[in-house]
Coordinates of C-alpha atoms and ligand atoms in Angstrom, one line a residue:
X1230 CA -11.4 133.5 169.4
X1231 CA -11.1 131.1 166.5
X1232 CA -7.5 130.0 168.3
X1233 CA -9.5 127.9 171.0
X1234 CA -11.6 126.3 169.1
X1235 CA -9.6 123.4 169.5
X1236 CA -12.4 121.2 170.8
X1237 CA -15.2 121.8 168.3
X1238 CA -12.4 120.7 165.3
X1239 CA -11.1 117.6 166.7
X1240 CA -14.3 116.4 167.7
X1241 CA -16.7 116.0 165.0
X1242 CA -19.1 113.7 167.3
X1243 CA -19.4 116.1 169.9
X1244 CA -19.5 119.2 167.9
X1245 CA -22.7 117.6 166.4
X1246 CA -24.0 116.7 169.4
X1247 CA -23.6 120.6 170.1
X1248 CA -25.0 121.9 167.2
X1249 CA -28.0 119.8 167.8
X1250 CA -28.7 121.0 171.2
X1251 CA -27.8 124.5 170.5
X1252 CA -30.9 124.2 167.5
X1253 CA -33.0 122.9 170.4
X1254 CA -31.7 126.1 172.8
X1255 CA -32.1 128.2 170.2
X1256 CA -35.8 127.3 169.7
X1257 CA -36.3 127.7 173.6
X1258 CA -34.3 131.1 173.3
X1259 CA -36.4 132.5 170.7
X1260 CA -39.4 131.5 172.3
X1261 CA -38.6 133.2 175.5
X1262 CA -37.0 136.1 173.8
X1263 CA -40.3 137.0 172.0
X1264 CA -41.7 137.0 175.3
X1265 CA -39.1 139.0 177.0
X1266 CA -39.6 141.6 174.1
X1267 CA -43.2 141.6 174.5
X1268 CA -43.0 142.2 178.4
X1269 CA -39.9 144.6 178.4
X1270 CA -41.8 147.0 175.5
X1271 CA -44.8 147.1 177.8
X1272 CA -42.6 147.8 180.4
X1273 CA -41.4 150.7 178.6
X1274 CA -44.1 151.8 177.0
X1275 CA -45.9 152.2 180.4
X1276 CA -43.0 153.7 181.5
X1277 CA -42.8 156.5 179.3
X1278 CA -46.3 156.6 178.1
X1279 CA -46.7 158.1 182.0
X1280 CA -43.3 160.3 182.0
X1281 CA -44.5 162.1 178.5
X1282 CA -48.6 162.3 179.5
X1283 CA -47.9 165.7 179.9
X1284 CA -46.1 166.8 176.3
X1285 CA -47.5 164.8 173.5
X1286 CA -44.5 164.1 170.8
X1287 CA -45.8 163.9 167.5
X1288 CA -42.3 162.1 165.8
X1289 CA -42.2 158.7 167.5
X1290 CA -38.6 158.6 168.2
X1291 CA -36.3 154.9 169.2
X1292 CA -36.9 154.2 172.9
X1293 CA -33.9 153.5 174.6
X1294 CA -34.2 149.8 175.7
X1295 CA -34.0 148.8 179.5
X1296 CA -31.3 146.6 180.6
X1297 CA -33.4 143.5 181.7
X1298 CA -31.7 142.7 184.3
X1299 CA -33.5 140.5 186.4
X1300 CA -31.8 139.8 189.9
X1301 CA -34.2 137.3 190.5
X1302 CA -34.0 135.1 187.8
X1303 CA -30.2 135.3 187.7
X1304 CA -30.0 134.1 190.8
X1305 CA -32.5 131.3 190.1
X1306 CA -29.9 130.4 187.2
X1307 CA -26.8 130.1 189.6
X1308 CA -28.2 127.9 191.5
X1309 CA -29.8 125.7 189.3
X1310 CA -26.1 125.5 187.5
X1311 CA -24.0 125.1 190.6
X1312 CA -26.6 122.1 191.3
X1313 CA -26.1 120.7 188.0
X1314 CA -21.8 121.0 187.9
X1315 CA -21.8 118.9 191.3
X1316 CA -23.4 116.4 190.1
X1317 CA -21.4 116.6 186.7
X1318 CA -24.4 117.8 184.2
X1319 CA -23.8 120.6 182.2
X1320 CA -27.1 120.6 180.2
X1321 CA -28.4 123.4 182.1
X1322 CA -25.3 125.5 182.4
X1323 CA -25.0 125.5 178.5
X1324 CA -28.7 127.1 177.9
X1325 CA -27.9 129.4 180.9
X1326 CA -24.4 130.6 179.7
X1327 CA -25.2 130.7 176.1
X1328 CA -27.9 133.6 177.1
X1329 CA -25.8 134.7 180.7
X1330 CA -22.4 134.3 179.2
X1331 CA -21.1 136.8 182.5
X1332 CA -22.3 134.4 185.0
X1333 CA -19.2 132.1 183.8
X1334 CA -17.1 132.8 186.8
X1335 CA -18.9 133.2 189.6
X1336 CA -18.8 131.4 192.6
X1337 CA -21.8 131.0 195.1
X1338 CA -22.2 131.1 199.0
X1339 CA -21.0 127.6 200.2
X1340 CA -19.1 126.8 197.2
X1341 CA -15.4 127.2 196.3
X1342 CA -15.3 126.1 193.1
X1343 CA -16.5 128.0 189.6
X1344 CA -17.7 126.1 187.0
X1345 CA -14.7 125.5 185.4
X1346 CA -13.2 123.9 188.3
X1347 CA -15.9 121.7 188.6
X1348 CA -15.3 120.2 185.2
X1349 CA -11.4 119.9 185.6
X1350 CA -12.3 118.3 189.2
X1351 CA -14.8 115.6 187.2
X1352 CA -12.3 115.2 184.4
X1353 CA -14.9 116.2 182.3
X1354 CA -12.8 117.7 179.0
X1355 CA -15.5 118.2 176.8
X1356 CA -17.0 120.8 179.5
X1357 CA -13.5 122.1 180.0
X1358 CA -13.4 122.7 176.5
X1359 CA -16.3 124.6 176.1
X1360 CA -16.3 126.5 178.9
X1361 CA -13.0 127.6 178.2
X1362 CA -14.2 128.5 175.0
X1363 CA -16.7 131.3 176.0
X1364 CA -14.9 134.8 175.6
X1365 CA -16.3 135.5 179.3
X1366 CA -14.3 132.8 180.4
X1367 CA -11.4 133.7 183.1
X1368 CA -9.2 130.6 182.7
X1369 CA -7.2 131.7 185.6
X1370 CA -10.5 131.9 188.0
X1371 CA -9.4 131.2 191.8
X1372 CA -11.2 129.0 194.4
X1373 CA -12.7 130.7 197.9
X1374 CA -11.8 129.1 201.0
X1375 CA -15.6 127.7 202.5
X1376 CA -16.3 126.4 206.4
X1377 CA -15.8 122.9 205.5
X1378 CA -11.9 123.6 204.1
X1379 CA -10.4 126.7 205.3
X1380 CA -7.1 125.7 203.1
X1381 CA -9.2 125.5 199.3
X1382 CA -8.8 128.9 198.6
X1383 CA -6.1 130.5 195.9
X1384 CA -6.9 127.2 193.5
X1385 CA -6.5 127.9 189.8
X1386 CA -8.1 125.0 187.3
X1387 CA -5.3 124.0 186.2
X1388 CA -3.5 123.1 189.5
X1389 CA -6.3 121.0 190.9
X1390 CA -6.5 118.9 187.3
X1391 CA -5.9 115.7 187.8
X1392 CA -6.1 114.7 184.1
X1393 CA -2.7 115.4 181.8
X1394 CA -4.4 116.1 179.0
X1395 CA -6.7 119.0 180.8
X1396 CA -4.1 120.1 182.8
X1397 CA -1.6 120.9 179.7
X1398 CA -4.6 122.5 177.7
X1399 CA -5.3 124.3 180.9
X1400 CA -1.9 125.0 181.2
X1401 CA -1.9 127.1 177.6
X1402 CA -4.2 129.7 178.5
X1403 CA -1.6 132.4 180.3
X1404 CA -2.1 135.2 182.1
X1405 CA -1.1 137.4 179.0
X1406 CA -3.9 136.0 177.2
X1407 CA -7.0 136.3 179.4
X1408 CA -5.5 140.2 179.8
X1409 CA -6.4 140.2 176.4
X1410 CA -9.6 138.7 176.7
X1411 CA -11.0 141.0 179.5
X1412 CA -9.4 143.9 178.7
X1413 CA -6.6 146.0 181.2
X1414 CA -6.4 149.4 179.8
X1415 CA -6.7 151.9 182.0
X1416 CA -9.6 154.0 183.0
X1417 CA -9.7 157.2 184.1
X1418 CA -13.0 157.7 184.6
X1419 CA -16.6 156.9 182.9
X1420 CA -18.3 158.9 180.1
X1421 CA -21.4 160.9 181.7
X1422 CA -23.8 158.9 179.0
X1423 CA -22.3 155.3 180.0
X1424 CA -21.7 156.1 183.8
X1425 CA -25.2 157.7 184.5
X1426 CA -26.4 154.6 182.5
X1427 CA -24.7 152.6 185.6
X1428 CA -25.9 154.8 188.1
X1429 CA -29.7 154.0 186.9
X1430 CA -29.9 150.3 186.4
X1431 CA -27.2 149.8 189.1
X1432 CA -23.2 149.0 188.4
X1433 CA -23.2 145.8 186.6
X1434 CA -20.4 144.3 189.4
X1435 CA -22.7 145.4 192.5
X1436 CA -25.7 143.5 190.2
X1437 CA -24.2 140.3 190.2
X1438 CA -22.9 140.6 194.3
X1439 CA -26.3 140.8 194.6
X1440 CA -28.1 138.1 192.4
X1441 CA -25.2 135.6 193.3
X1442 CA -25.6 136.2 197.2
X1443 CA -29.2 137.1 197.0
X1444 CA -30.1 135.6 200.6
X1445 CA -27.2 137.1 202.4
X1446 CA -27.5 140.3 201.3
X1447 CA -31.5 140.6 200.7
X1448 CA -33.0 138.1 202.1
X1449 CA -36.5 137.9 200.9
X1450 CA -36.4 141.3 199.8
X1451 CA -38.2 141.8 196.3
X1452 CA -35.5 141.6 193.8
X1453 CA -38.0 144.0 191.4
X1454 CA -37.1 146.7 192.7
X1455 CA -34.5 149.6 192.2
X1456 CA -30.9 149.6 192.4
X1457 CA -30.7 152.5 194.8
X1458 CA -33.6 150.4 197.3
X1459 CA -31.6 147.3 196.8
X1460 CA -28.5 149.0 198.1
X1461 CA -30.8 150.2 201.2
X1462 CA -32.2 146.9 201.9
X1463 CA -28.6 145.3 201.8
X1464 CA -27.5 148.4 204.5
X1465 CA -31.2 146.9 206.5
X1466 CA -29.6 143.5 206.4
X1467 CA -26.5 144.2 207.1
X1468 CA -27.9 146.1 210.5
X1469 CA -29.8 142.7 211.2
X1470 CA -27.3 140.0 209.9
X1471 CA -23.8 141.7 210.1
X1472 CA -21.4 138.1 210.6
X1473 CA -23.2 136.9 207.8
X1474 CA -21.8 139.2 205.8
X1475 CA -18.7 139.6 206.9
X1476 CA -18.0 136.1 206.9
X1477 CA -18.9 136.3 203.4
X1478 CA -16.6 139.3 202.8
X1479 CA -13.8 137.5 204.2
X1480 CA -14.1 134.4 202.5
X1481 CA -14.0 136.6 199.2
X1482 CA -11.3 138.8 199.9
X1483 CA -8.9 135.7 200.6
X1484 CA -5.6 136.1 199.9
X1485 CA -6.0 139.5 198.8
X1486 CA -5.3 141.6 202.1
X1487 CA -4.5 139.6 205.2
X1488 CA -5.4 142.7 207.8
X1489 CA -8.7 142.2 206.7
X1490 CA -9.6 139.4 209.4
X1491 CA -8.6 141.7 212.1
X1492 CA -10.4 144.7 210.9
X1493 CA -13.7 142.8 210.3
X1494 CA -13.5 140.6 213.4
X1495 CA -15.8 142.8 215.4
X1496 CA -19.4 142.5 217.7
X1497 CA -21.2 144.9 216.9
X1498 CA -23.3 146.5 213.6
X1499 CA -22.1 149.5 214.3
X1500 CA -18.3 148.4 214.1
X1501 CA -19.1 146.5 211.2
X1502 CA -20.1 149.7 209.4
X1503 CA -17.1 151.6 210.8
X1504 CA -14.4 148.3 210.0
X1505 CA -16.1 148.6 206.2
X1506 CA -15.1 152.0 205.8
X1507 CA -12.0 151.3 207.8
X1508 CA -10.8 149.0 205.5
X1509 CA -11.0 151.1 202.9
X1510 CA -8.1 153.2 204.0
X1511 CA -6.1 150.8 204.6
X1512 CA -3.3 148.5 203.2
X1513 CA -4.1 148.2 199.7
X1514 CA -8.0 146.4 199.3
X1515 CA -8.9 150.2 197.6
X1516 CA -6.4 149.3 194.8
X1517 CA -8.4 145.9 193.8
X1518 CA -12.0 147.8 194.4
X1519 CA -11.4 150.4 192.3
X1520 CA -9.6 148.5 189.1
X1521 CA -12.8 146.3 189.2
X1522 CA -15.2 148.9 189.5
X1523 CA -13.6 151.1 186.9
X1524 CA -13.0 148.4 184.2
X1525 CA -17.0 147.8 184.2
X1526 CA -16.4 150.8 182.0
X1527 CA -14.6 148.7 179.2
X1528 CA -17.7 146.9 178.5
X1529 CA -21.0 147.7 177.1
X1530 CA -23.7 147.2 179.9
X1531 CA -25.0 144.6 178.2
X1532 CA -21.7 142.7 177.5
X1533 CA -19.9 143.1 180.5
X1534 CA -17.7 140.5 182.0
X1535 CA -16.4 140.3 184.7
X1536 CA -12.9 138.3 185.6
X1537 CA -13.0 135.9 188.3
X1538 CA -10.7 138.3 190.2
X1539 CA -13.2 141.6 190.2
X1540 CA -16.2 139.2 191.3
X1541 CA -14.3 139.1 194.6
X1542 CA -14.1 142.3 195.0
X1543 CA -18.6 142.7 194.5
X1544 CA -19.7 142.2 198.0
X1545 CA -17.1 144.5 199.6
X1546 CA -17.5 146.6 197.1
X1547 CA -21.7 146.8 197.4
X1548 CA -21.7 146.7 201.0
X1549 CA -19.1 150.2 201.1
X1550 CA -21.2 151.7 198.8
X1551 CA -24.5 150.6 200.9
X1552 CA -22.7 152.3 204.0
X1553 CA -21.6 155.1 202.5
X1554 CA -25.0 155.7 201.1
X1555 CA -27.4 155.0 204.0
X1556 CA -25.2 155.3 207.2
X1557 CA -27.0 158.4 208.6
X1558 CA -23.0 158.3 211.1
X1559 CA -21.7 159.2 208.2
X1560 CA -21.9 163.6 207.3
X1561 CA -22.3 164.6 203.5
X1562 CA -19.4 167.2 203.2
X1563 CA -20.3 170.7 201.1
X1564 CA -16.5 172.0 201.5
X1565 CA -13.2 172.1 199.1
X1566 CA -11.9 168.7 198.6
X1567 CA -8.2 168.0 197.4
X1568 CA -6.9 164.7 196.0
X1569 CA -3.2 164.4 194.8
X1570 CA -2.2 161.9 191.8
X1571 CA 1.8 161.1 192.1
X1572 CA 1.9 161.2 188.1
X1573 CA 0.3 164.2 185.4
X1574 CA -3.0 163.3 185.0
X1575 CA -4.3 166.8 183.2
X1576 CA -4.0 165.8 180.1
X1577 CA -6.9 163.4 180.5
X1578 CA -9.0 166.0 182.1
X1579 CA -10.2 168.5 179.3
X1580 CA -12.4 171.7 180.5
X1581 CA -16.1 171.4 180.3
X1582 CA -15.9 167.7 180.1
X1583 CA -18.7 166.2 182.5
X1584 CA -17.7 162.3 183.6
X1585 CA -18.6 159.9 186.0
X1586 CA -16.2 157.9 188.2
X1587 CA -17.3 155.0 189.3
X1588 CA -14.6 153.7 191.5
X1589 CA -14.5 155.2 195.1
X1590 CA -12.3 158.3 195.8
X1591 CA -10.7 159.1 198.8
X1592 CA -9.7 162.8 199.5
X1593 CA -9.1 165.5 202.6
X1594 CA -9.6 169.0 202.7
X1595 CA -5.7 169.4 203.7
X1596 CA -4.5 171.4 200.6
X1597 CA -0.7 171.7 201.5
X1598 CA -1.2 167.5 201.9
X1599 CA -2.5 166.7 198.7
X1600 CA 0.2 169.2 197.6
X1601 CA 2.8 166.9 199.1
X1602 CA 1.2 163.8 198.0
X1603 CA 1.7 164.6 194.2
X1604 CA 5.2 166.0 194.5
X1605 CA 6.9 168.2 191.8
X1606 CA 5.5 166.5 189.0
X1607 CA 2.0 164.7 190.0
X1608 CA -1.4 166.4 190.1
X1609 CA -4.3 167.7 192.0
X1610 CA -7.9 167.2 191.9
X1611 CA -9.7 170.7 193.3
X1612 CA -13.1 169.6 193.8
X1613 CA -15.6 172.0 194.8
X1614 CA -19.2 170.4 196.5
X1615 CA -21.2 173.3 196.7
X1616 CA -23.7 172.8 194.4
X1617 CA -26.3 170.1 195.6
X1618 CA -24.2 167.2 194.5
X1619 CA -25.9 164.0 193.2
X1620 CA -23.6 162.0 195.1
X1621 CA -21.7 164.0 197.8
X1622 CA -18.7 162.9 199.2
X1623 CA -19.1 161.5 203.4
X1624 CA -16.5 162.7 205.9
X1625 CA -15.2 159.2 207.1
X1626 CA -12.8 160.9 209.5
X1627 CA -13.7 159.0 212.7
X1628 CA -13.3 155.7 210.5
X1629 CA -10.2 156.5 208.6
X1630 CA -7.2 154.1 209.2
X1631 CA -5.6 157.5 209.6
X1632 CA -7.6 159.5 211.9
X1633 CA -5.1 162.5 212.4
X1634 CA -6.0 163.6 208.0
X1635 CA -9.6 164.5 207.6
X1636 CA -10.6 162.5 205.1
X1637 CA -14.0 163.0 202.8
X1638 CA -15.0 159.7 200.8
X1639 CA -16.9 159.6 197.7
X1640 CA -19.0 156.9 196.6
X1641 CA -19.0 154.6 193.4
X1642 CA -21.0 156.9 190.6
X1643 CA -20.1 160.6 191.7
X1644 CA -20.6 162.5 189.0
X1645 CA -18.2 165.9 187.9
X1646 CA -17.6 168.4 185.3
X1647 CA -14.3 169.7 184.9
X1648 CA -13.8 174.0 185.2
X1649 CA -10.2 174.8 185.2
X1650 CA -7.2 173.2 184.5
X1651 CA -3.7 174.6 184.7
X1652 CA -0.9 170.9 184.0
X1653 CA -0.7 171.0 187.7
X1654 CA -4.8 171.4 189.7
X1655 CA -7.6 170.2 187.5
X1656 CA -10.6 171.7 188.9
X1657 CA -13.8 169.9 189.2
X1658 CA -17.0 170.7 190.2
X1659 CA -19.1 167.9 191.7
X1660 CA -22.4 167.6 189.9
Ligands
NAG959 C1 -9.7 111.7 187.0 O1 -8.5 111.2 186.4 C2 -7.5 110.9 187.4 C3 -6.3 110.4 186.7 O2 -6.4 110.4 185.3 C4 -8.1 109.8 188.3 O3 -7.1 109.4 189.2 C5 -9.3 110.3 189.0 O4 -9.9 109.3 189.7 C6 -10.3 110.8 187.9 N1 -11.4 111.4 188.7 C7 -12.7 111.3 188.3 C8 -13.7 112.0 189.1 O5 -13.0 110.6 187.4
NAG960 C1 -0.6 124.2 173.6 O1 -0.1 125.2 172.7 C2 0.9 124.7 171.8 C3 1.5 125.8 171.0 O2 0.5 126.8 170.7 C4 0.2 123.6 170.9 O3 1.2 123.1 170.0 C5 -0.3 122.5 171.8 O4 -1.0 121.6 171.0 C6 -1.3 123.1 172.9 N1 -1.6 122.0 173.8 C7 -2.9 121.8 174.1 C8 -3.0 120.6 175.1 O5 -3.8 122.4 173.7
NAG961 C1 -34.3 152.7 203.8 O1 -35.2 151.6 204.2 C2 -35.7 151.8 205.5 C3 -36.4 150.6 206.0 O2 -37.1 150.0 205.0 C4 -36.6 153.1 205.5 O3 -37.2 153.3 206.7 C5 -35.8 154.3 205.0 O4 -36.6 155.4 204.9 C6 -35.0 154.0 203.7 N1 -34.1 155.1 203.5 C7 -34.1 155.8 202.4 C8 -33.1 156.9 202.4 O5 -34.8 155.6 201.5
NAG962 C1 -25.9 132.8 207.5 O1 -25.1 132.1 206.6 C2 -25.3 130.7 206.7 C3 -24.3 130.1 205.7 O2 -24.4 130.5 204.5 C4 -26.7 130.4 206.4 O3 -26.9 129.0 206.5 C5 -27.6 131.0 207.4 O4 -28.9 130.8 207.1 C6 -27.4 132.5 207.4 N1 -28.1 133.1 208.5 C7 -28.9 134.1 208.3 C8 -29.6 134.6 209.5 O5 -29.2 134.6 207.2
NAG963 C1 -0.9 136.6 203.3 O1 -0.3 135.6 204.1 C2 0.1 134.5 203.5 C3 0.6 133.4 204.5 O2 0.1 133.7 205.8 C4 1.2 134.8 202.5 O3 1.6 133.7 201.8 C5 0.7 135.9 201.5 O4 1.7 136.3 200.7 C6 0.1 137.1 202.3 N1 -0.5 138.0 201.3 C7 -0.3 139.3 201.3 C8 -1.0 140.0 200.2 O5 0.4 139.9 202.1
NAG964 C1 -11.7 138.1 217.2 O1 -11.3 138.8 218.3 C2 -11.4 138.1 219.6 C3 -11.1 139.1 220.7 O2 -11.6 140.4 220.5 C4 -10.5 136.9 219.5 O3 -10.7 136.2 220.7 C5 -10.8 136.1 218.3 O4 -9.9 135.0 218.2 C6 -10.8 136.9 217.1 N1 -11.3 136.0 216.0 C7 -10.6 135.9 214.8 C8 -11.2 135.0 213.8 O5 -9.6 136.5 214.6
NAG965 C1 -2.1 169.9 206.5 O1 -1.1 169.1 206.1 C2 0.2 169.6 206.4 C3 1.2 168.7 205.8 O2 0.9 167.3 206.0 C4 0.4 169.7 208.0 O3 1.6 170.2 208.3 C5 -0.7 170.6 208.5 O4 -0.7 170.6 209.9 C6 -2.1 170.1 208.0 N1 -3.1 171.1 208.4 C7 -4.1 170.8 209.1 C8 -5.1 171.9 209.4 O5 -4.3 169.6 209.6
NAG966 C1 1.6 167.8 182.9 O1 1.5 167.5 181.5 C2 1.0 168.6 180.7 C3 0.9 168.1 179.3 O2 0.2 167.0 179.2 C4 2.0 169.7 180.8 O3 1.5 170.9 180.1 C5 2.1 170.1 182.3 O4 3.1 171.1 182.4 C6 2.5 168.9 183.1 N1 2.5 169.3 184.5 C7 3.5 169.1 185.4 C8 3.3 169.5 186.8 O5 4.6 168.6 185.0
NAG967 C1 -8.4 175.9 190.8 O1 -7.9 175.4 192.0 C2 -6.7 176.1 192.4 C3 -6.1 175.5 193.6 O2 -7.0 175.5 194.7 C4 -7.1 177.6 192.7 O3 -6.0 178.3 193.1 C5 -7.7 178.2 191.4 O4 -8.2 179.4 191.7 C6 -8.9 177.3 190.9 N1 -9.3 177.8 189.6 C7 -10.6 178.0 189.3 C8 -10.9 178.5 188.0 O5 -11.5 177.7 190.1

């Protein structure tokens, strides 16, 4: 990223002023890295000292390290930086991002602006500057529409930069380039090692949903705990506190499917949960979902970042997956499932090759359909659910946009293994 470094070179003042700080962060950061080490090894060591009580192993071999994520403390960090960028001091942010580089873009309950909004807004081009400058960066980050100003959504930095000199530098950054910079390759699916890692700890985009709207969606909840009792709690508090959520659904989903007022404009819990799943099947919101929940997979756990864009996609995407998961309306299905792809897909699927998707998948158990969907030349997923799956997939029928095709929906972090594949049915079994 040498090619932005534009501010650090023409600078010499600031950059020592940086420098400086960044000596005095880095003593902090050490300090409180020694003491993360010392608490996370415990952690582990307690962790697996019980898990292996029973078989004693001699050769000490490297213990995988936890994540660390701490829900708790990231939300602690959002808000202390949103407080600090309204009142145009970025002290704070820098010691935050400099360890927290993915909280970048985010933008919290009652705000519509991201960080780097703030500092075009305040004409602040040294914080422009070096925000731009972290590789987590999404240069292109949009506003959210709030309850005071239902017209402030859509906003890019650059078009509410009132300085010239911000706005042009702004102005350089194209879309082309941040592509670059998060990554748009497409995935297929997840490795079983990486995806079962996500299934664990929790998928990194339904992680930061929750730390950045961690009193919508659990309240006072205890943030310690895990992933899969975080996702119940949010279904609890959705069944207490559905407009809240909604509203905050909607406000994040601006712009990005217009039904989705409609569909969510209902009175009762119950409708909530059904309009979740509804909207799922409809228009195109499962496009967006999905794109943001696969491309987790193009980072490392611990270096993923996300784009502004996939952030607004989080608390749909976390409250679907908390329906799908703990709405008792909702069947687990043991049948055949079919899925059709309108392009050959077999060639990424090799026999014997176990994976993990971690976007949702929609299918029906209409074979002649899926048959129809892929054409001449697509494919079919043949997905077989006997076995006792560790995520099966939930007959959403009732709910479906569609109700005349039975359709069976599987949520985020299903995991397969491929048995058969002819160029035309790749045949899965869910695992
Ligand atoms: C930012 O700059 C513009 C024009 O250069 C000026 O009109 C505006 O008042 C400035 N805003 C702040 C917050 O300094
Ligand atoms: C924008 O990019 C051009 C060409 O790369 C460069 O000459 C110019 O200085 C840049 N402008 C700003 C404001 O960074
Ligand atoms: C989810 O949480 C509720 C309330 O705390 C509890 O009664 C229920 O057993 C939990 N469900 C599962 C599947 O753990
Ligand atoms: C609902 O959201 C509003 C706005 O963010 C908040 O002030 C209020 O406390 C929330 N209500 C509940 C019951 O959580
Ligand atoms: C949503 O509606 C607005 C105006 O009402 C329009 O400008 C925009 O293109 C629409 N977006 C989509 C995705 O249909
Ligand atoms: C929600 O629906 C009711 C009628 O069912 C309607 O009166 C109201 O305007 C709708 N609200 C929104 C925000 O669309
Ligand atoms: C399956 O789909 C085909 C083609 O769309 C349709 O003609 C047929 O009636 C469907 N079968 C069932 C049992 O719904
Ligand atoms: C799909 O591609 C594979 C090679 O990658 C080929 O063997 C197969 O025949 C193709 N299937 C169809 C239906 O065209
Ligand atoms: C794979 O699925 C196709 C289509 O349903 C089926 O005809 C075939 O027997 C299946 N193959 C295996 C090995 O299960």
């Amino acid at each position: 990223m040498s090619g932005y470094s534009w501010f650090s070179e023409t600078n010499p003042l600031l950059s020592q002023e940086i420098r400086r700080r960044k000596y005095q962060s880095k003593q902090i950061v050490a300090a409180i890295s020694c003491l993360v080490l010392i608490v996370t090894f415990t952690i582990v060591a307690v962790y697996f000292g019980t898990k292996t009580d029973k078989k004693v192993d001699p050769t000490p071999r490297p213990r995988p390290r936890l994540p660390g994520y701490d829900l708790q403390k990231d939300h602690a960090d959002i808000i202390s930086m949103f407080s600090g960028a309204r009142k145009g001091n970025y002290k704070k942010i820098w010691t935050v991002l400099t360890k927290k580089p993915y909280l970048i873009n985010v933008i919290p309950r009652d705000e519509s602006y991201a960080l780097l909004h703030y500092a075009t807004r305040q004409n602040n081009s040294m914080a422009v500057h070096k925000l731009v400058n972290y590789n987590s960066c999404d240069v292109k980050v949009q506003s959210v529409p709030n309850a005071k100003n239902k017209h402030q959504g859509g906003k890019i930095p650059e078009q509410l930069a009132l300085d010239k000199n911000i706005k042009k530098f702004l102005h350089n950054f194209t879309e082309k380039m941040m592509q670059e910079r998060f990554g748009s390759k497409t995935v297929f699916y997840t490795t079983k090692a990486k995806g079962e890692k996500f299934n664990k700890y929790g998928p990194p985009l339904l992680l930061l949903a929750l730390s950045t709207f961690k009193k919508t969606f659990l309240g006072k909840t205890k943030t310690s705990s895990k992933f899969q009792s975080l996702l119940n709690c949010t279904f609890q508090s959705a069944s207490k506190n559905f407009k809240n959520i909604s509203n905050l659904i909607l406000v994040n989903l601006y712009d990005f499917d217009n039904g989705t007022a409609d569909i969510l404009n209902v009175t009762s819990k119950t409708d909530f949960f059904a309009s979740i799943v509804k909207l799922y099947t409809s228009r195109t919101l499962y496009v967006n979902v999905n794109t943001a929940l696969k491309r987790q997979a193009l980072f490392d756990y611990k270096k993923y970042r996300p784009r502004g864009r996939a952030l607004r996609f989080g608390p749909y995407a976390l409250m679907l997956q908390a329906v799908l998961m703990y709405w008792t309306d909702l069947k687990p299905y043991d049948g055949v499932t079919y899925r059709g792809f309108q392009v050959n897909v077999t060639n990424q699927y090799h026999v014997k090759t176990k994976f993990v998707y971690l976007n949702f998948m929609v299918t029906t158990d209409n074979e002649t359909r899926a048959d129809e969907y892929a054409g001449a030349h697509g494919s079919i997923l043949v997905i077989s659910n006997t076995r006792h799956c560790h995520v099966q997939p939930r007959d959403i029928t009732r709910y479906s946009y569609y109700p005349n095709d039975r359709q069976y929906l599987y949520p985020s972090g299903s995991e397969f293994v491929v048995t058969a594949n002819d160029g035309r049915n790749v045949n899965l079994s869910c695992i």
